[in-house]
């Protein structure tokens, strides 16, 4: 494993090995056992979109590993004035040991990896959010003690989260059931991968998708960069909400997760959000531990 660009690049074994390392680093962190595994290493973090969790967890994670994280806003970099990503990659490779990037196009992340000679981590693109889904799988395993055979249900937009959850969930042996409005389906490449699995279904009925689910996950109806479509999406996504009625058909002990930020009373009701807040914020916490595992594997 040289980069973390998207989960389809990883084998099941690589994903599970990252989760095992994440569990170990979490244990060490909680027990005050030092793990300066990246002493003297620098991570550059390029952000072309807003972030709370990704930015803070990567920065804190690098510090806890004995390294340094540099926040690089694209407004301040020459990239914001049109310098090609290929040149940015070759320049940064001369100074630092790894790059985390949050941007729009997946192609940009792939180009950084191709032209630079340091590890590149995808901190969210319009196509994928692999760091989030590693944290999600880690959280499910913490609560359920396994992943294999569990039913993961995702309700909402066929966006970066739907893409990465589908690939990640299927890779680790989960059943993946999506309820997505017509016209908002996940990426074609993801569907091509998923449709070869008998444990995958793409539906338009949330109640069917959620039936007997072990884990119910949702995400915002309008992702970053799609704010202009907000009104249209509110109309198109009506009924694709995680609420009390939907949870009544899931398993009685079903978890609810959300990558955050959440829009209450849109994709999830306040009632269900607060009822499952422990899981949702454990999920947010696990971004830290899962990403530290990624950083150690790639830069250690
Ligand atoms: N879930 C997530 O990636 O959060 P941020 O946008 O705050 O980084
Ligand atoms: N789908 C959301 C996820 C935010 C973490 C977005 O891309 O804005």
Short mmCIF file of C-alpha atoms and ligand atoms in Angstrom, two decimals:
data_model
loop_
_atom_site.label_atom_id
_atom_site.label_comp_id
_atom_site.label_asym_id
_atom_site.label_seq_id
_atom_site.Cartn_x
_atom_site.Cartn_y
_atom_site.Cartn_z
CA UNK A 1 0.00 0.00 0.00
CA UNK A 2 1.63 3.25 -1.20
CA UNK A 3 -1.31 5.67 -1.02
CA UNK A 4 -4.89 5.85 0.22
CA UNK A 5 -6.77 7.22 -2.79
CA UNK A 6 -9.91 5.04 -2.70
CA UNK A 7 -10.92 1.81 -0.99
CA UNK A 8 -11.11 -0.18 -4.23
CA UNK A 9 -7.29 0.00 -4.33
CA UNK A 10 -7.07 -1.95 -1.04
CA UNK A 11 -7.50 -5.67 -0.41
CA UNK A 12 -9.68 -6.99 2.39
CA UNK A 13 -6.49 -7.98 4.19
CA UNK A 14 -5.07 -4.45 3.92
CA UNK A 15 -8.31 -2.93 5.26
CA UNK A 16 -8.45 -5.33 8.22
CA UNK A 17 -4.79 -4.78 8.97
CA UNK A 18 -5.40 -0.99 9.11
CA UNK A 19 -8.35 -1.56 11.46
CA UNK A 20 -6.23 -3.77 13.73
CA UNK A 21 -3.50 -1.15 13.88
CA UNK A 22 -6.12 1.55 14.55
CA UNK A 23 -7.47 -0.48 17.50
CA UNK A 24 -3.94 -0.85 18.87
CA UNK A 25 -3.14 2.86 18.51
CA UNK A 26 -6.46 3.76 20.17
CA UNK A 27 -5.63 1.47 23.09
CA UNK A 28 -2.16 2.99 23.43
CA UNK A 29 -3.53 6.53 23.21
CA UNK A 30 -6.17 5.85 25.89
CA UNK A 31 -3.57 4.29 28.20
CA UNK A 32 -0.95 6.98 27.72
CA UNK A 33 1.45 4.59 25.98
CA UNK A 34 3.64 6.77 23.74
CA UNK A 35 3.85 5.84 20.07
CA UNK A 36 6.16 8.31 18.37
CA UNK A 37 6.18 6.30 15.17
CA UNK A 38 6.49 9.31 12.85
CA UNK A 39 9.15 11.33 14.67
CA UNK A 40 10.61 13.95 12.36
CA UNK A 41 7.99 13.37 9.63
CA UNK A 42 5.89 16.14 8.09
CA UNK A 43 2.41 15.83 6.58
CA UNK A 44 1.11 18.57 4.26
CA UNK A 45 -2.68 18.97 4.39
CA UNK A 46 -4.25 20.64 1.34
CA UNK A 47 -7.85 21.76 1.79
CA UNK A 48 -10.01 23.02 -1.09
CA UNK A 49 -13.18 22.49 0.98
CA UNK A 50 -14.15 23.15 4.62
CA UNK A 51 -13.43 20.63 7.35
CA UNK A 52 -13.71 20.20 11.11
CA UNK A 53 -13.06 16.51 11.75
CA UNK A 54 -10.59 15.74 8.98
CA UNK A 55 -8.41 18.75 9.64
CA UNK A 56 -8.31 18.47 13.41
CA UNK A 57 -7.95 14.67 13.56
CA UNK A 58 -5.07 14.60 11.05
CA UNK A 59 -3.28 17.47 12.77
CA UNK A 60 -3.72 16.00 16.26
CA UNK A 61 -2.86 12.53 14.97
CA UNK A 62 0.44 13.65 13.46
CA UNK A 63 1.33 15.42 16.71
CA UNK A 64 0.53 12.30 18.76
CA UNK A 65 2.76 10.25 16.43
CA UNK A 66 5.66 12.64 17.04
CA UNK A 67 5.41 14.30 13.63
CA UNK A 68 4.21 17.63 12.31
CA UNK A 69 1.20 18.58 10.20
CA UNK A 70 1.16 21.63 7.97
CA UNK A 71 -2.22 23.16 7.05
CA UNK A 72 -2.16 24.30 3.42
CA UNK A 73 -5.26 26.20 2.35
CA UNK A 74 -5.62 26.11 -1.41
CA UNK A 75 -6.39 29.84 -1.32
CA UNK A 76 -2.84 30.47 -0.14
CA UNK A 77 -1.04 27.90 -2.30
CA UNK A 78 -0.18 28.69 -5.92
CA UNK A 79 -2.59 25.85 -6.78
CA UNK A 80 -5.33 28.41 -6.10
CA UNK A 81 -3.81 30.58 -8.87
CA UNK A 82 -3.66 27.75 -11.36
CA UNK A 83 -0.31 26.04 -10.75
CA UNK A 84 -0.83 22.46 -11.98
CA UNK A 85 -1.26 19.74 -9.41
CA UNK A 86 1.53 17.79 -11.17
CA UNK A 87 4.02 20.55 -10.32
CA UNK A 88 2.69 20.98 -6.82
CA UNK A 89 3.18 17.24 -6.27
CA UNK A 90 6.79 17.28 -7.47
CA UNK A 91 7.61 20.35 -5.39
CA UNK A 92 6.01 19.14 -2.15
CA UNK A 93 7.77 15.77 -2.56
CA UNK A 94 11.09 17.60 -2.05
CA UNK A 95 10.04 19.02 1.34
CA UNK A 96 7.64 16.77 3.17
CA UNK A 97 6.87 13.07 3.75
CA UNK A 98 3.18 12.80 2.90
CA UNK A 99 0.19 14.73 1.59
CA UNK A 100 -3.43 14.66 2.71
CA UNK A 101 -5.75 16.37 0.26
CA UNK A 102 -9.44 17.30 0.34
CA UNK A 103 -10.69 18.48 -3.03
CA UNK A 104 -13.42 18.13 -5.65
CA UNK A 105 -12.12 15.86 -8.41
CA UNK A 106 -10.74 12.41 -7.73
CA UNK A 107 -8.46 12.91 -10.76
CA UNK A 108 -6.56 15.60 -8.85
CA UNK A 109 -5.77 13.21 -6.00
CA UNK A 110 -4.69 10.50 -8.43
CA UNK A 111 -2.41 13.00 -10.25
CA UNK A 112 -0.77 14.08 -7.00
CA UNK A 113 0.05 10.44 -6.32
CA UNK A 114 1.28 9.84 -9.85
CA UNK A 115 3.57 12.86 -10.10
CA UNK A 116 4.85 13.08 -6.53
CA UNK A 117 6.96 10.43 -4.85
CA UNK A 118 5.43 10.59 -1.38
CA UNK A 119 2.26 8.93 -0.04
CA UNK A 120 -1.02 10.69 -0.81
CA UNK A 121 -4.13 10.33 1.36
CA UNK A 122 -7.60 11.21 0.08
CA UNK A 123 -9.27 13.34 2.76
CA UNK A 124 -12.50 13.48 0.69
CA UNK A 125 -13.29 14.07 -2.97
CA UNK A 126 -16.65 14.18 -4.73
CA UNK A 127 -16.03 10.50 -5.49
CA UNK A 128 -14.73 9.00 -2.25
CA UNK A 129 -14.19 9.42 1.49
CA UNK A 130 -11.98 6.45 2.37
CA UNK A 131 -10.70 7.77 5.73
CA UNK A 132 -14.26 8.20 6.95
CA UNK A 133 -15.26 4.69 5.95
CA UNK A 134 -12.21 3.15 7.65
CA UNK A 135 -13.36 4.92 10.84
CA UNK A 136 -16.92 3.70 10.21
CA UNK A 137 -15.83 0.07 9.84
CA UNK A 138 -13.68 0.40 12.96
CA UNK A 139 -16.71 1.70 14.88
CA UNK A 140 -19.03 -1.06 13.67
CA UNK A 141 -16.46 -3.66 14.70
CA UNK A 142 -16.14 -2.07 18.15
CA UNK A 143 -19.88 -2.31 18.74
CA UNK A 144 -20.63 -5.61 17.00
CA UNK A 145 -17.30 -7.45 17.38
CA UNK A 146 -17.38 -8.44 13.72
CA UNK A 147 -18.08 -7.12 10.22
CA UNK A 148 -18.56 -10.27 8.16
CA UNK A 149 -22.24 -10.97 7.45
CA UNK A 150 -23.64 -7.78 9.04
CA UNK A 151 -26.19 -5.79 7.04
CA UNK A 152 -25.18 -2.19 6.32
CA UNK A 153 -28.00 0.03 5.09
CA UNK A 154 -27.30 3.46 3.59
CA UNK A 155 -30.15 5.91 2.98
CA UNK A 156 -29.79 9.04 0.87
CA UNK A 157 -27.53 10.53 -1.77
CA UNK A 158 -25.35 8.30 -3.96
CA UNK A 159 -22.37 10.49 -3.07
CA UNK A 160 -18.77 10.01 -1.87
CA UNK A 161 -20.00 8.30 1.32
CA UNK A 162 -22.32 5.94 -0.56
CA UNK A 163 -19.47 5.06 -2.94
CA UNK A 164 -16.92 4.36 -0.20
CA UNK A 165 -19.34 2.57 2.12
CA UNK A 166 -20.42 0.29 -0.71
CA UNK A 167 -16.88 -0.66 -1.65
CA UNK A 168 -15.57 -0.85 1.92
CA UNK A 169 -18.58 -2.73 3.26
CA UNK A 170 -18.56 -5.33 0.49
CA UNK A 171 -14.77 -5.79 0.72
CA UNK A 172 -14.98 -6.74 4.40
CA UNK A 173 -17.89 -9.13 3.83
CA UNK A 174 -20.88 -7.02 4.85
CA UNK A 175 -24.24 -7.05 3.08
CA UNK A 176 -24.79 -3.60 1.59
CA UNK A 177 -28.28 -2.30 0.92
CA UNK A 178 -28.68 1.22 -0.49
CA UNK A 179 -31.87 3.28 -0.74
CA UNK A 180 -31.18 6.13 -3.16
CA UNK A 181 -33.65 8.32 -5.07
CA UNK A 182 -33.77 7.84 -8.85
CA UNK A 183 -31.22 10.06 -10.57
CA UNK A 184 -28.87 10.19 -7.55
CA UNK A 185 -27.33 6.71 -7.84
CA UNK A 186 -23.71 6.02 -6.87
CA UNK A 187 -20.82 6.19 -9.34
CA UNK A 188 -20.92 3.74 -12.27
CA UNK A 189 -17.54 2.19 -11.39
CA UNK A 190 -18.77 1.52 -7.86
CA UNK A 191 -21.97 -0.06 -9.17
CA UNK A 192 -19.99 -2.22 -11.59
CA UNK A 193 -17.90 -3.49 -8.65
CA UNK A 194 -20.91 -3.92 -6.36
CA UNK A 195 -23.20 -5.66 -8.81
CA UNK A 196 -20.85 -8.63 -9.01
CA UNK A 197 -21.61 -9.25 -5.29
CA UNK A 198 -24.75 -11.18 -4.36
CA UNK A 199 -24.77 -9.28 -1.04
CA UNK A 200 -25.48 -5.92 -2.69
CA UNK A 201 -28.77 -4.23 -3.47
CA UNK A 202 -29.57 -0.80 -4.86
CA UNK A 203 -33.17 0.11 -4.02
CA UNK A 204 -35.45 3.13 -4.03
CA UNK A 205 -37.42 2.11 -0.93
CA UNK A 206 -35.80 3.10 2.39
CA UNK A 207 -38.06 0.79 4.44
CA UNK A 208 -37.02 -2.24 2.38
CA UNK A 209 -33.32 -1.33 2.55
CA UNK A 210 -33.46 -0.86 6.34
CA UNK A 211 -35.28 -4.13 7.09
CA UNK A 212 -33.19 -6.20 9.52
CA UNK A 213 -30.21 -3.84 9.14
CA UNK A 214 -27.44 -4.03 11.74
CA UNK A 215 -26.15 -0.57 10.84
CA UNK A 216 -28.08 2.34 9.34
CA UNK A 217 -26.04 5.16 7.83
CA UNK A 218 -26.99 8.40 6.16
CA UNK A 219 -25.34 11.60 4.96
CA UNK A 220 -26.36 15.10 3.89
CA UNK A 221 -28.63 15.50 0.87
CA UNK A 222 -26.43 18.24 -0.64
CA UNK A 223 -22.69 17.70 -0.28
CA UNK A 224 -20.04 20.41 -0.31
CA UNK A 225 -20.02 22.07 -3.71
CA UNK A 226 -23.70 21.27 -4.33
CA UNK A 227 -25.20 24.01 -2.19
CA UNK A 228 -26.96 25.50 -5.23
CA UNK A 229 -28.99 22.29 -5.60
CA UNK A 230 -30.15 22.35 -1.96
CA UNK A 231 -33.77 23.35 -2.67
CA UNK A 232 -34.24 20.80 -5.46
CA UNK A 233 -32.63 18.10 -3.35
CA UNK A 234 -34.89 18.78 -0.37
CA UNK A 235 -37.80 17.99 -2.70
CA UNK A 236 -36.17 14.96 -4.36
CA UNK A 237 -34.98 13.34 -1.11
CA UNK A 238 -38.28 13.58 0.74
CA UNK A 239 -38.85 10.24 2.48
CA UNK A 240 -35.14 9.31 2.46
CA UNK A 241 -34.82 10.09 6.15
CA UNK A 242 -33.53 8.09 9.10
CA UNK A 243 -36.38 8.39 11.58
CA UNK A 244 -38.33 6.38 14.16
CA UNK A 245 -40.47 4.57 11.55
CA UNK A 246 -37.41 3.52 9.57
CA UNK A 247 -35.53 2.33 12.66
CA UNK A 248 -38.55 0.22 13.65
CA UNK A 249 -37.82 -2.18 10.77
CA UNK A 250 -34.06 -2.41 11.46
CA UNK A 251 -32.73 -4.90 14.03
CA UNK A 252 -33.66 -3.80 17.59
CA UNK A 253 -29.98 -3.26 18.42
CA UNK A 254 -29.14 -1.54 15.11
CA UNK A 255 -26.51 1.18 15.18
CA UNK A 256 -26.97 4.56 13.49
CA UNK A 257 -23.98 6.39 12.07
CA UNK A 258 -23.42 9.71 10.29
CA UNK A 259 -20.10 11.08 9.07
CA UNK A 260 -21.18 14.62 10.09
CA UNK A 261 -21.94 17.44 9.71
CA UNK A 262 -25.63 16.45 9.99
CA UNK A 263 -28.70 18.38 8.89
CA UNK A 264 -31.32 17.57 11.49
CA UNK A 265 -34.86 16.98 10.23
CA UNK A 266 -33.51 16.50 6.70
CA UNK A 267 -31.61 13.20 6.37
CA UNK A 268 -32.01 12.32 10.09
CA UNK A 269 -34.44 13.37 12.80
CA UNK A 270 -33.14 15.04 15.96
CA UNK A 271 -34.72 12.21 17.96
CA UNK A 272 -32.76 9.46 16.21
CA UNK A 273 -29.57 11.52 16.08
CA UNK A 274 -29.63 12.10 19.84
CA UNK A 275 -30.62 8.51 20.61
CA UNK A 276 -27.53 7.31 18.73
CA UNK A 277 -25.20 10.20 19.59
CA UNK A 278 -22.77 7.88 21.42
CA UNK A 279 -22.22 5.83 18.24
CA UNK A 280 -22.04 8.90 16.02
CA UNK A 281 -19.39 10.62 18.14
CA UNK A 282 -17.44 7.40 18.68
CA UNK A 283 -17.41 7.27 14.88
CA UNK A 284 -16.09 10.85 14.78
CA UNK A 285 -13.43 9.98 17.38
CA UNK A 286 -12.34 6.95 15.39
CA UNK A 287 -11.32 9.22 12.51
CA UNK A 288 -8.30 10.04 14.69
CA UNK A 289 -7.30 6.45 15.35
CA UNK A 290 -8.03 5.08 11.87
CA UNK A 291 -6.07 7.89 10.20
CA UNK A 292 -3.12 7.42 12.55
CA UNK A 293 -3.05 3.81 11.34
CA UNK A 294 -3.05 5.02 7.73
CA UNK A 295 -0.27 7.53 8.45
CA UNK A 296 1.89 4.87 10.15
CA UNK A 297 1.38 2.34 7.35
CA UNK A 298 2.20 4.88 4.65
CA UNK A 299 4.82 7.08 6.28
CA UNK A 300 6.28 4.91 9.05
N1 LIG B 1 -16.85 13.74 8.27
C1 LIG B 1 -15.97 14.67 7.85
O1 LIG B 1 -15.14 14.43 6.96
O2 LIG B 1 -16.04 15.83 8.54
P1 LIG B 1 -15.32 17.20 8.17
O3 LIG B 1 -15.94 17.70 6.89
O4 LIG B 1 -15.60 18.10 9.33
O5 LIG B 1 -13.85 16.96 7.99
N1 LIG B 2 -20.96 13.97 1.50
C1 LIG B 2 -20.47 15.01 2.35
C2 LIG B 2 -19.54 14.46 3.38
C3 LIG B 2 -18.97 15.47 4.33
C4 LIG B 2 -17.98 14.88 5.28
C5 LIG B 2 -19.78 16.06 1.50
O1 LIG B 2 -19.06 15.69 0.57
O2 LIG B 2 -19.96 17.25 1.76
#
